[in-house]
PDB file of C-alpha atoms in Angstrom:
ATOM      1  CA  UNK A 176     251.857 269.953-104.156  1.00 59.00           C
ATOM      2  CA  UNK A 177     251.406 268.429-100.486  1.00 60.00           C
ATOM      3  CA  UNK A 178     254.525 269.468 -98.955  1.00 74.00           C
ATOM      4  CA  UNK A 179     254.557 266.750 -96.198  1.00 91.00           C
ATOM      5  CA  UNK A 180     255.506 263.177 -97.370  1.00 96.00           C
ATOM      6  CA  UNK A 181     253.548 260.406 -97.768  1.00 96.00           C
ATOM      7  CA  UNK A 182     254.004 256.967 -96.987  1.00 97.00           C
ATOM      8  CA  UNK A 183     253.509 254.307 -99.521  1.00 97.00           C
ATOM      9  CA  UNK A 184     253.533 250.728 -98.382  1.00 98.00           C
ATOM     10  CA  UNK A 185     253.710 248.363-100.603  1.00 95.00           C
ATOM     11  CA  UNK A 186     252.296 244.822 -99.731  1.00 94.00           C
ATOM     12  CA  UNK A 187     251.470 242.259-102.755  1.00 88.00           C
ATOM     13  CA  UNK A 188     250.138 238.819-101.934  1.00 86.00           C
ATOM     14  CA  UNK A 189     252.330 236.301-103.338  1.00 74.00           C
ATOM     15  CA  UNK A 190     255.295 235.285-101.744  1.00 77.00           C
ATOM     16  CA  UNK A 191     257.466 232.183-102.848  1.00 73.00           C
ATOM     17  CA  UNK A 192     259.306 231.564 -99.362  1.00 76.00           C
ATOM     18  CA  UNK A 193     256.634 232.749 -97.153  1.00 86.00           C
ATOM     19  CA  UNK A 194     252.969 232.115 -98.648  1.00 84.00           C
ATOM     20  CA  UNK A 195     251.002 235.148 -98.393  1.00 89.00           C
ATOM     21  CA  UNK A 196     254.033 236.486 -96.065  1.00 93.00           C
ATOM     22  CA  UNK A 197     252.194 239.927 -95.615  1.00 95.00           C
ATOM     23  CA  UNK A 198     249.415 239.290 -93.559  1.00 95.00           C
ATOM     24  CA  UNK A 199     251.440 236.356 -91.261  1.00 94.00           C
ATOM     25  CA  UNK A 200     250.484 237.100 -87.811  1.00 94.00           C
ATOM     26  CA  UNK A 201     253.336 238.751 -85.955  1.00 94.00           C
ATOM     27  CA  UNK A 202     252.384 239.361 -82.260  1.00 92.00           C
ATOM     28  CA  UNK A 203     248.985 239.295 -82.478  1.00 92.00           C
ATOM     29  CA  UNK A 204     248.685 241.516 -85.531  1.00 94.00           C
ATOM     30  CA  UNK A 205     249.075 241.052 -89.053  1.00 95.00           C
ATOM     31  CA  UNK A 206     252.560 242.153 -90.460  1.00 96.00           C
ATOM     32  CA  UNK A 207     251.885 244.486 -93.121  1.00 97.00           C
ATOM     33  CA  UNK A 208     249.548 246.283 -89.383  1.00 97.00           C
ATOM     34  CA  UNK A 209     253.075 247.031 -88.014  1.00 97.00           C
ATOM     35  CA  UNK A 210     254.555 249.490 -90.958  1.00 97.00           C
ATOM     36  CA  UNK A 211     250.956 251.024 -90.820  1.00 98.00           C
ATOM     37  CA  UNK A 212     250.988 251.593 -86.946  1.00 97.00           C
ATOM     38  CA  UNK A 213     254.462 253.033 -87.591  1.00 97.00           C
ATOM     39  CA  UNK A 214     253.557 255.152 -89.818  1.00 97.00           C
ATOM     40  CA  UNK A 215     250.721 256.443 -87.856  1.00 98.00           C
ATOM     41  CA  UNK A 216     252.657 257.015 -84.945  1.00 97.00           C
ATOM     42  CA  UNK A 217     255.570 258.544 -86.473  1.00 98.00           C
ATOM     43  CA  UNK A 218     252.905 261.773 -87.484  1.00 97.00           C
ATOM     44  CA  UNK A 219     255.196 262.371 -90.135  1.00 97.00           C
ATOM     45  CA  UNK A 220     253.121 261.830 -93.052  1.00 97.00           C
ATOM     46  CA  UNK A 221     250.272 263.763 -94.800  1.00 94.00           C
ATOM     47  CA  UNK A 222     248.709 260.292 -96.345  1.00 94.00           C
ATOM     48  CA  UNK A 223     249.853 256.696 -95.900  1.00 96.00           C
ATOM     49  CA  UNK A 224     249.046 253.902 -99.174  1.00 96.00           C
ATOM     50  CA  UNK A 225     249.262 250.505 -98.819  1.00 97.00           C
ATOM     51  CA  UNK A 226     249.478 248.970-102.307  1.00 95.00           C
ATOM     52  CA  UNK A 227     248.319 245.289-102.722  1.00 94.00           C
ATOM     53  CA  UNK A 228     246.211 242.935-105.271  1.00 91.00           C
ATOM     54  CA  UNK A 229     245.029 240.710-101.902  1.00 92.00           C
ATOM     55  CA  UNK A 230     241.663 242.257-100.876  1.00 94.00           C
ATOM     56  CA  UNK A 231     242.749 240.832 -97.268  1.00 95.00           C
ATOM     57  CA  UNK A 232     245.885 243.082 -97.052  1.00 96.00           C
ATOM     58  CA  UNK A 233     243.939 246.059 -98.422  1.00 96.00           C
ATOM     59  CA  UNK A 234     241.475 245.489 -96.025  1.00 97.00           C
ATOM     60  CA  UNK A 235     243.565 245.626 -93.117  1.00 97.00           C
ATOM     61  CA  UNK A 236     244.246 249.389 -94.568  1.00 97.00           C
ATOM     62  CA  UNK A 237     240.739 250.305 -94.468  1.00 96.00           C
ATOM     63  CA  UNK A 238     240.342 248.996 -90.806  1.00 96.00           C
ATOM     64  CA  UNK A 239     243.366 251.015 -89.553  1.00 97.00           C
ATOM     65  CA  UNK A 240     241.634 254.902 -91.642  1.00 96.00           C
ATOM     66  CA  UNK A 241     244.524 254.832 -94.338  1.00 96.00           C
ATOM     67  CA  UNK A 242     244.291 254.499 -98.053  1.00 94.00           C
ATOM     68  CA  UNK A 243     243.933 251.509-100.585  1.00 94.00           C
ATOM     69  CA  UNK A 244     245.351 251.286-103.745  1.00 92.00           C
ATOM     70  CA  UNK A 245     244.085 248.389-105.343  1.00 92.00           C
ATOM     71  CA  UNK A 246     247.580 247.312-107.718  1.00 88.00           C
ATOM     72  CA  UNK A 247     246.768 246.273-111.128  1.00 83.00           C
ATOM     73  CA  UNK A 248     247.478 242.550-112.533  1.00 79.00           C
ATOM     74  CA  UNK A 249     251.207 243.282-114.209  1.00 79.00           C
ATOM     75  CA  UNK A 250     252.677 244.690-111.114  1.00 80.00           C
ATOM     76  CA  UNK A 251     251.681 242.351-108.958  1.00 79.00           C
ATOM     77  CA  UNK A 252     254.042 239.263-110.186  1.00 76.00           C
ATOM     78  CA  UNK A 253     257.415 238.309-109.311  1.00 75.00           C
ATOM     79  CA  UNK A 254     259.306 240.025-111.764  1.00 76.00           C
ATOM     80  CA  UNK A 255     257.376 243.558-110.963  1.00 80.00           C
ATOM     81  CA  UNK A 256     259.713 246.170-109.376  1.00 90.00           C
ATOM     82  CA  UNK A 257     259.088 248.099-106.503  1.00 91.00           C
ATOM     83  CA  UNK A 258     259.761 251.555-108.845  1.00 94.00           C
ATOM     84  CA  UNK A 259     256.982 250.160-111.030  1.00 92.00           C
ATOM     85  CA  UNK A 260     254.978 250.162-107.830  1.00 94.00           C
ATOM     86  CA  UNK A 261     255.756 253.713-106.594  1.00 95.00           C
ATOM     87  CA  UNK A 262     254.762 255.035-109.467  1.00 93.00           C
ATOM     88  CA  UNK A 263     251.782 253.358-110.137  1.00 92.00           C
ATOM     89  CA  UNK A 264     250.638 254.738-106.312  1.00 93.00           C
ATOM     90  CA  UNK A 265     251.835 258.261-107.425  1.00 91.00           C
ATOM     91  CA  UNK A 266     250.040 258.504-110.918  1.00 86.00           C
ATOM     92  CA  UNK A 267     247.063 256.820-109.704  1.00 82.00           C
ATOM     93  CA  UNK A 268     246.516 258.086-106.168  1.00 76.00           C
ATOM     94  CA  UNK A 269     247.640 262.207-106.561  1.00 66.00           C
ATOM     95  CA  UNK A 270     247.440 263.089-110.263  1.00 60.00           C
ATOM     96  CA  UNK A 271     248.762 266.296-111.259  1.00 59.00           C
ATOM     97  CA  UNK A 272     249.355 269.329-108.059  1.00 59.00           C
ATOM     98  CA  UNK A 273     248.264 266.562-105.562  1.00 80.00           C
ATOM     99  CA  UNK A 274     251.570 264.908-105.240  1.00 86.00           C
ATOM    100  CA  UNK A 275     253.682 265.038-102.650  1.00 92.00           C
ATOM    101  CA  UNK A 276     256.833 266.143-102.522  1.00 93.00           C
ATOM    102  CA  UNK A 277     258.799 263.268-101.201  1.00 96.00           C
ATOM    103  CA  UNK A 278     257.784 259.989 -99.953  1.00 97.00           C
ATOM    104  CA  UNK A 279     258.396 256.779 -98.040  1.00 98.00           C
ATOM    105  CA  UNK A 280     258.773 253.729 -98.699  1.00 98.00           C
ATOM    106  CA  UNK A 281     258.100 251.305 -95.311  1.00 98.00           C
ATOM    107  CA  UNK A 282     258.065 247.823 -96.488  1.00 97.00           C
ATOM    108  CA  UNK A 283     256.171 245.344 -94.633  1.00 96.00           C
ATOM    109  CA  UNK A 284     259.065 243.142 -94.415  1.00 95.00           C
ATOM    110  CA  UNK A 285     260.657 245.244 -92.045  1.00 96.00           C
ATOM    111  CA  UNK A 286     258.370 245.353 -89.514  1.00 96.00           C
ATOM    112  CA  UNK A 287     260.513 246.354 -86.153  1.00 96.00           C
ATOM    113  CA  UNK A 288     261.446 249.478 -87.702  1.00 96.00           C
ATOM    114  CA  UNK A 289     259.435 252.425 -85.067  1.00 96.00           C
ATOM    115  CA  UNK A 290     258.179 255.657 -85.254  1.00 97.00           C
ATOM    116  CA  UNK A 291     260.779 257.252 -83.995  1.00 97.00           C
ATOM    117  CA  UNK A 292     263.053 255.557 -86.932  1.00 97.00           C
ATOM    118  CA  UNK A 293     261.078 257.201 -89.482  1.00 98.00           C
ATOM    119  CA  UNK A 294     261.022 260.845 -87.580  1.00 98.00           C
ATOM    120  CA  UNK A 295     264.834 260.225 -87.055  1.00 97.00           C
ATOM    121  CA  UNK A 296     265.024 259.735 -90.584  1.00 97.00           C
ATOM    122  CA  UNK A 297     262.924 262.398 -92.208  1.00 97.00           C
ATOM    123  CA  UNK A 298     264.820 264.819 -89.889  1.00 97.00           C
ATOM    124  CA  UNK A 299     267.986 264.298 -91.693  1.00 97.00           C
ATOM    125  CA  UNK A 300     266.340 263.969 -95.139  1.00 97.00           C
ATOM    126  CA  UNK A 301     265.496 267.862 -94.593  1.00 96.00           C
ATOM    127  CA  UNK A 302     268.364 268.971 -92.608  1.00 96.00           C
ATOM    128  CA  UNK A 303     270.217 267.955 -95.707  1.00 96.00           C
ATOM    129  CA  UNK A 304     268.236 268.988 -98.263  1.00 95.00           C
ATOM    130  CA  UNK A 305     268.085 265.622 -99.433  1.00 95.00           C
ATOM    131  CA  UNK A 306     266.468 263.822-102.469  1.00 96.00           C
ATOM    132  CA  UNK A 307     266.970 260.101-101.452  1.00 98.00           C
ATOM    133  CA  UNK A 308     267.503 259.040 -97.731  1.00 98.00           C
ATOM    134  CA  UNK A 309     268.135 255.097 -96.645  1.00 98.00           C
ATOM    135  CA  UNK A 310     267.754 253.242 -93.328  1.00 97.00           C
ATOM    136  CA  UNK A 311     271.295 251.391 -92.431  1.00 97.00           C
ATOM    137  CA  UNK A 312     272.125 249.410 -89.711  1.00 95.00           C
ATOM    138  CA  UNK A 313     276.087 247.518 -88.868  1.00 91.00           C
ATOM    139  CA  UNK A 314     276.737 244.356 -90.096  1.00 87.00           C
ATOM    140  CA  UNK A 315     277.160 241.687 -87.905  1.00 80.00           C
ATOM    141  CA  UNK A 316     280.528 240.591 -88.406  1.00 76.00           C
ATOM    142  CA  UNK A 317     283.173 241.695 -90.135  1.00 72.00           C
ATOM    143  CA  UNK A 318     283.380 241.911 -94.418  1.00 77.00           C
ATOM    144  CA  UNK A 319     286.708 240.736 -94.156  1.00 75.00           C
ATOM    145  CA  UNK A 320     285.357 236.948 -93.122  1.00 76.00           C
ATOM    146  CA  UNK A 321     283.050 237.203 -96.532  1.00 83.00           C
ATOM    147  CA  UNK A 322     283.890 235.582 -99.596  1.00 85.00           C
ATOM    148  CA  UNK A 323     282.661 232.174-101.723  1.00 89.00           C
ATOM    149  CA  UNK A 324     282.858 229.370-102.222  1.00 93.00           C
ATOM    150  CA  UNK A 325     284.721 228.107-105.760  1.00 90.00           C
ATOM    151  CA  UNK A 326     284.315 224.987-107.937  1.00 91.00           C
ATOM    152  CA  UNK A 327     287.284 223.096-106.056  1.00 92.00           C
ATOM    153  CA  UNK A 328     285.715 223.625-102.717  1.00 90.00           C
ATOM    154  CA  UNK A 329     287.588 226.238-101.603  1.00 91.00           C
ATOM    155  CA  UNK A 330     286.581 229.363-100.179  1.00 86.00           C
ATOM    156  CA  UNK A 331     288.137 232.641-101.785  1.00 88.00           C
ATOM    157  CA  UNK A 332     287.673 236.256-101.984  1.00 83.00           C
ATOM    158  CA  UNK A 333     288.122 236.873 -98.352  1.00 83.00           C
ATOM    159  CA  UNK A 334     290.478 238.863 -96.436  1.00 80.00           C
ATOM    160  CA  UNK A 335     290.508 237.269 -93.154  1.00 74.00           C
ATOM    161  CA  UNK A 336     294.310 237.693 -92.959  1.00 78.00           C
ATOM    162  CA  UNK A 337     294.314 241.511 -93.005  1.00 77.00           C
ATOM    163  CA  UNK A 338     292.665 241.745 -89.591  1.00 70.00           C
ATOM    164  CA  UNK A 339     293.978 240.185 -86.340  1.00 62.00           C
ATOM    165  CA  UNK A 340     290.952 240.705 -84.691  1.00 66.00           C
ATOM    166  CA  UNK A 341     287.643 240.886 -85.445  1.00 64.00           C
ATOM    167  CA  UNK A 342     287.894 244.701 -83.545  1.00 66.00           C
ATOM    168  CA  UNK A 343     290.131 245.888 -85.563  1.00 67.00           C
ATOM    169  CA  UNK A 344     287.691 245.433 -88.755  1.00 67.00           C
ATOM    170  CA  UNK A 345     286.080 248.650 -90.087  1.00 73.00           C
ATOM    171  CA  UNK A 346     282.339 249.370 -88.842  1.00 83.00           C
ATOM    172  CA  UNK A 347     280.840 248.730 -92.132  1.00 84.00           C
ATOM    173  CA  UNK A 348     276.599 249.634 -92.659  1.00 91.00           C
ATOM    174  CA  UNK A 349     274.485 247.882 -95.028  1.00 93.00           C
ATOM    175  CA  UNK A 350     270.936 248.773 -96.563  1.00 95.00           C
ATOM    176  CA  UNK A 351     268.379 247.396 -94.143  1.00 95.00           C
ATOM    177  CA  UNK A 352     265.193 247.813 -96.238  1.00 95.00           C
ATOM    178  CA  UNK A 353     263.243 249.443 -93.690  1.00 97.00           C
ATOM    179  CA  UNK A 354     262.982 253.040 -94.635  1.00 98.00           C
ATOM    180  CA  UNK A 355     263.907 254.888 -97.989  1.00 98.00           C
ATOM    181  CA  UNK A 356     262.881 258.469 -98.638  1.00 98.00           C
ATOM    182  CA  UNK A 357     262.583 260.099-101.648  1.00 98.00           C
ATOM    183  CA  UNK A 358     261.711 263.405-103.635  1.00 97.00           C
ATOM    184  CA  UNK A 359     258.971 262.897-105.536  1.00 95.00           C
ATOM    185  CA  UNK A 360     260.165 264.748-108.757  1.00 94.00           C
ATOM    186  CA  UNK A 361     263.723 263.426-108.570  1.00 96.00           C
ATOM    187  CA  UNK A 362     261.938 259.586-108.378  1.00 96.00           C
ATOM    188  CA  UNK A 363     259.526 260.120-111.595  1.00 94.00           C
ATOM    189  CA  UNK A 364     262.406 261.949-113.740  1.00 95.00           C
ATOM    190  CA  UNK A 365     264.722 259.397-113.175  1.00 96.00           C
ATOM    191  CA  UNK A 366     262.391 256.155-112.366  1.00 93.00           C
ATOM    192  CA  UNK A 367     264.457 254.837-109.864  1.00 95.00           C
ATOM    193  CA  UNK A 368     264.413 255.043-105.157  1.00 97.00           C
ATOM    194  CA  UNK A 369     267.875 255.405-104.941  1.00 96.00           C
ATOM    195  CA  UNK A 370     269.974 257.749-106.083  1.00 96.00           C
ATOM    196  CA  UNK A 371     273.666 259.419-105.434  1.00 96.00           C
ATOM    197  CA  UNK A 372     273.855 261.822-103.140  1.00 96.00           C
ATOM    198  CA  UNK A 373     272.621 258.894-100.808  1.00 97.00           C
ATOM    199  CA  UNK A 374     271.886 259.964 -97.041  1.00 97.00           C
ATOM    200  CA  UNK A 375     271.150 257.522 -94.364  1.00 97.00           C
ATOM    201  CA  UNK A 376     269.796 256.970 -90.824  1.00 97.00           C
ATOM    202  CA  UNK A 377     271.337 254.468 -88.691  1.00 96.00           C
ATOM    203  CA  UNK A 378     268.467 252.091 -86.548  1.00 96.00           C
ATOM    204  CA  UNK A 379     269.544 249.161 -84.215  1.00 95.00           C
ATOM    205  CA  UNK A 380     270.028 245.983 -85.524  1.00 93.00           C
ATOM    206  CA  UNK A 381     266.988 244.792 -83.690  1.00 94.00           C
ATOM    207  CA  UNK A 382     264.828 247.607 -85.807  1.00 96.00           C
ATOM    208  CA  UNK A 383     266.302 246.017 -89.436  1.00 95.00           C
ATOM    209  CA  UNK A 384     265.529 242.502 -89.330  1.00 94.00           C
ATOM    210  CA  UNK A 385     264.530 241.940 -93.043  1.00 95.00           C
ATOM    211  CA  UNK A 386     261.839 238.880 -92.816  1.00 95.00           C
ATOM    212  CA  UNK A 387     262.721 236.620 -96.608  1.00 92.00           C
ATOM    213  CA  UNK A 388     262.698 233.348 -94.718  1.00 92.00           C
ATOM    214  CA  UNK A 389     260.934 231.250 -92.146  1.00 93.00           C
ATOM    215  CA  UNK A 390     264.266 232.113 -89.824  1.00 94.00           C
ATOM    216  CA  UNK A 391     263.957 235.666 -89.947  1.00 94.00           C
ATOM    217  CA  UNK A 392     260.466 235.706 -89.197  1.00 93.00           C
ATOM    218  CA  UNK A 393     260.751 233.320 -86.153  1.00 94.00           C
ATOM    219  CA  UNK A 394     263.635 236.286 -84.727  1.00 94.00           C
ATOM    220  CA  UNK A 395     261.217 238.718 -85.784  1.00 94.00           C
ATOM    221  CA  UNK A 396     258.767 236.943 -83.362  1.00 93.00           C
ATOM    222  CA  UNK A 397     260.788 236.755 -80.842  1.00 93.00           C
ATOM    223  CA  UNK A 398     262.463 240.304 -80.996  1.00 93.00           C
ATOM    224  CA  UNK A 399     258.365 241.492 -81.312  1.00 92.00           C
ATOM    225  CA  UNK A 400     257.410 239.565 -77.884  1.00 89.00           C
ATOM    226  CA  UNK A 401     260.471 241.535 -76.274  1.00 88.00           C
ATOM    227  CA  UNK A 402     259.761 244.713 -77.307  1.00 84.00           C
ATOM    228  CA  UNK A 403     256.176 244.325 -75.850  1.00 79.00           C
ATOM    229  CA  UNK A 404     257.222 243.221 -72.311  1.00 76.00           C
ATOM    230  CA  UNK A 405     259.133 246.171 -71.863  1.00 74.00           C
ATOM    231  CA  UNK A 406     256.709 248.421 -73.029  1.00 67.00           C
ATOM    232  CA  UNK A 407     254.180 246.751 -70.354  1.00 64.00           C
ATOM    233  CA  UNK A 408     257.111 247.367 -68.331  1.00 63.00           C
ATOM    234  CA  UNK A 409     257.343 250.850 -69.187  1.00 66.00           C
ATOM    235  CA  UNK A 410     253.367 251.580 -68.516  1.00 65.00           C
ATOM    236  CA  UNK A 411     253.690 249.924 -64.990  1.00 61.00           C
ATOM    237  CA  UNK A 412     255.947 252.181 -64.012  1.00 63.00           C
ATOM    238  CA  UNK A 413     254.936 254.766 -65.457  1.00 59.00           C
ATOM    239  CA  UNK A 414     251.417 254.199 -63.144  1.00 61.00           C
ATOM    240  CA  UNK A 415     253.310 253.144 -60.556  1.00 54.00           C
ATOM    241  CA  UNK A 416     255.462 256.370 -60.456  1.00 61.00           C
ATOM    242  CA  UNK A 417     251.519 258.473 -60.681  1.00 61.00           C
ATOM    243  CA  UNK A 418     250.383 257.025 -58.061  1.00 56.00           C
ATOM    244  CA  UNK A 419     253.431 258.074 -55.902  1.00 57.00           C
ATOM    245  CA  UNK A 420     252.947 261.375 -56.872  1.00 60.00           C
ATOM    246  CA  UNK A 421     249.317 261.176 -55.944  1.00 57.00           C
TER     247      UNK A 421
END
């Protein structure tokens, strides 16, 4: 078996919010490009799959040296599931001893997530002997404000009156969709990415955003544009700084 992970990226071409959501252009580059660059970057990984039926999205794999698995009709609609997916990449892409023994998932929808993320992340997946690891980041505000709305109009389930102040609410994580680790065995005994004991790796909030709707994308922009003009930043001074030295 390959005992470094691979990443499998999974990136189909239909989307009801967001036509063809995956290969939007998000600074410059198509989205699905960023969990590949990540993935690249993060040296983590033996082999990285993207997994699509648009020739498009697959192509952008080629282009960037990693592997295409085209994905078959009747896992490519709505109702498919992303376990269906995994294992179609595993059966079809490392049959028998060529499996790994744990993979990734990075979807595409998550763009912001970094290389670092996923080497923070596979660090405490084997410092824990893990078989199923999760990205997490906070929630925004606190669980105590959530609840729903009923039939009359009025909103119910909360429990806004057991807090005085929104600091004295309990730091509370949720899944953030941007990196899930699992062992490879444990995944095609049981058929399913997550499993009890569940590890995680917290990422800033600005790492998780989870792009479903026109809204998240346009933060996604936005956070995207940031994170570039520091990193011009960071080169400038970094030459600036050499040619004090010099």
């Amino acid at each position: 078996m390959d005992l470094k992970p691979w990443a499998i990226i999974p990136a189909r071409a239909g989307s009801k919010r967001l036509p063809n959501k995956n290969m939007m252009t998000l600074a410059g580059k198509p989205l699905v490009a960023w969990s590949i660059e990540a993935a690249i970057e993060s040296a983590v990984f033996s082999r990285i799959v993207v997994s699509s039926d648009s020739e498009d999205i697959l192509q952008v794999a080629h282009d960037y040296g990693v592997d295409a698995c085209k994905r078959d009709a009747s896992i490519s609609d709505d109702v498919a599931t992303t376990d269906l997916v995994i294992k179609h990449v595993l059966e079809h892409h490392a049959p028998g001893t060529e499996r790994p023994t744990a993979f990734a998932l990075l979807q595409p929808t998550t763009p912001l997530r970094t290389a670092g993320d996923i080497q923070n992340g596979w660090a405490v997946y084997v410092r824990e002997s893990s078989t199923c690891l999760i990205g997490v980041s906070t929630v925004d505000h606190p669980t105590e404000w959530n609840g729903f709305i009923g039939s009359t109009g009025e909103f119910l389930g909360h429990r806004i009156f057991s807090i005085q102040r929104s600091q004295e609410a309990q730091k509370v994580h949720r899944i953030n969709g941007a990196l899930y680790l699992r062992d490879t065995e444990a995944f095609l005994g049981s058929g399913r990415l997550l499993a009890d004991p569940m590890y995680c790796v917290e990422m800033p909030r600005e790492h998780s955003v989870d792009i479903d709707e026109l809204i998240d994308f346009r933060v996604a922009e936005e956070l995207a544009k940031d994170r570039g003009i520091r990193l011009a930043l960071d080169e400038i001074q970094d030459r600036l700084a050499s040619h004090s030295e010099d």
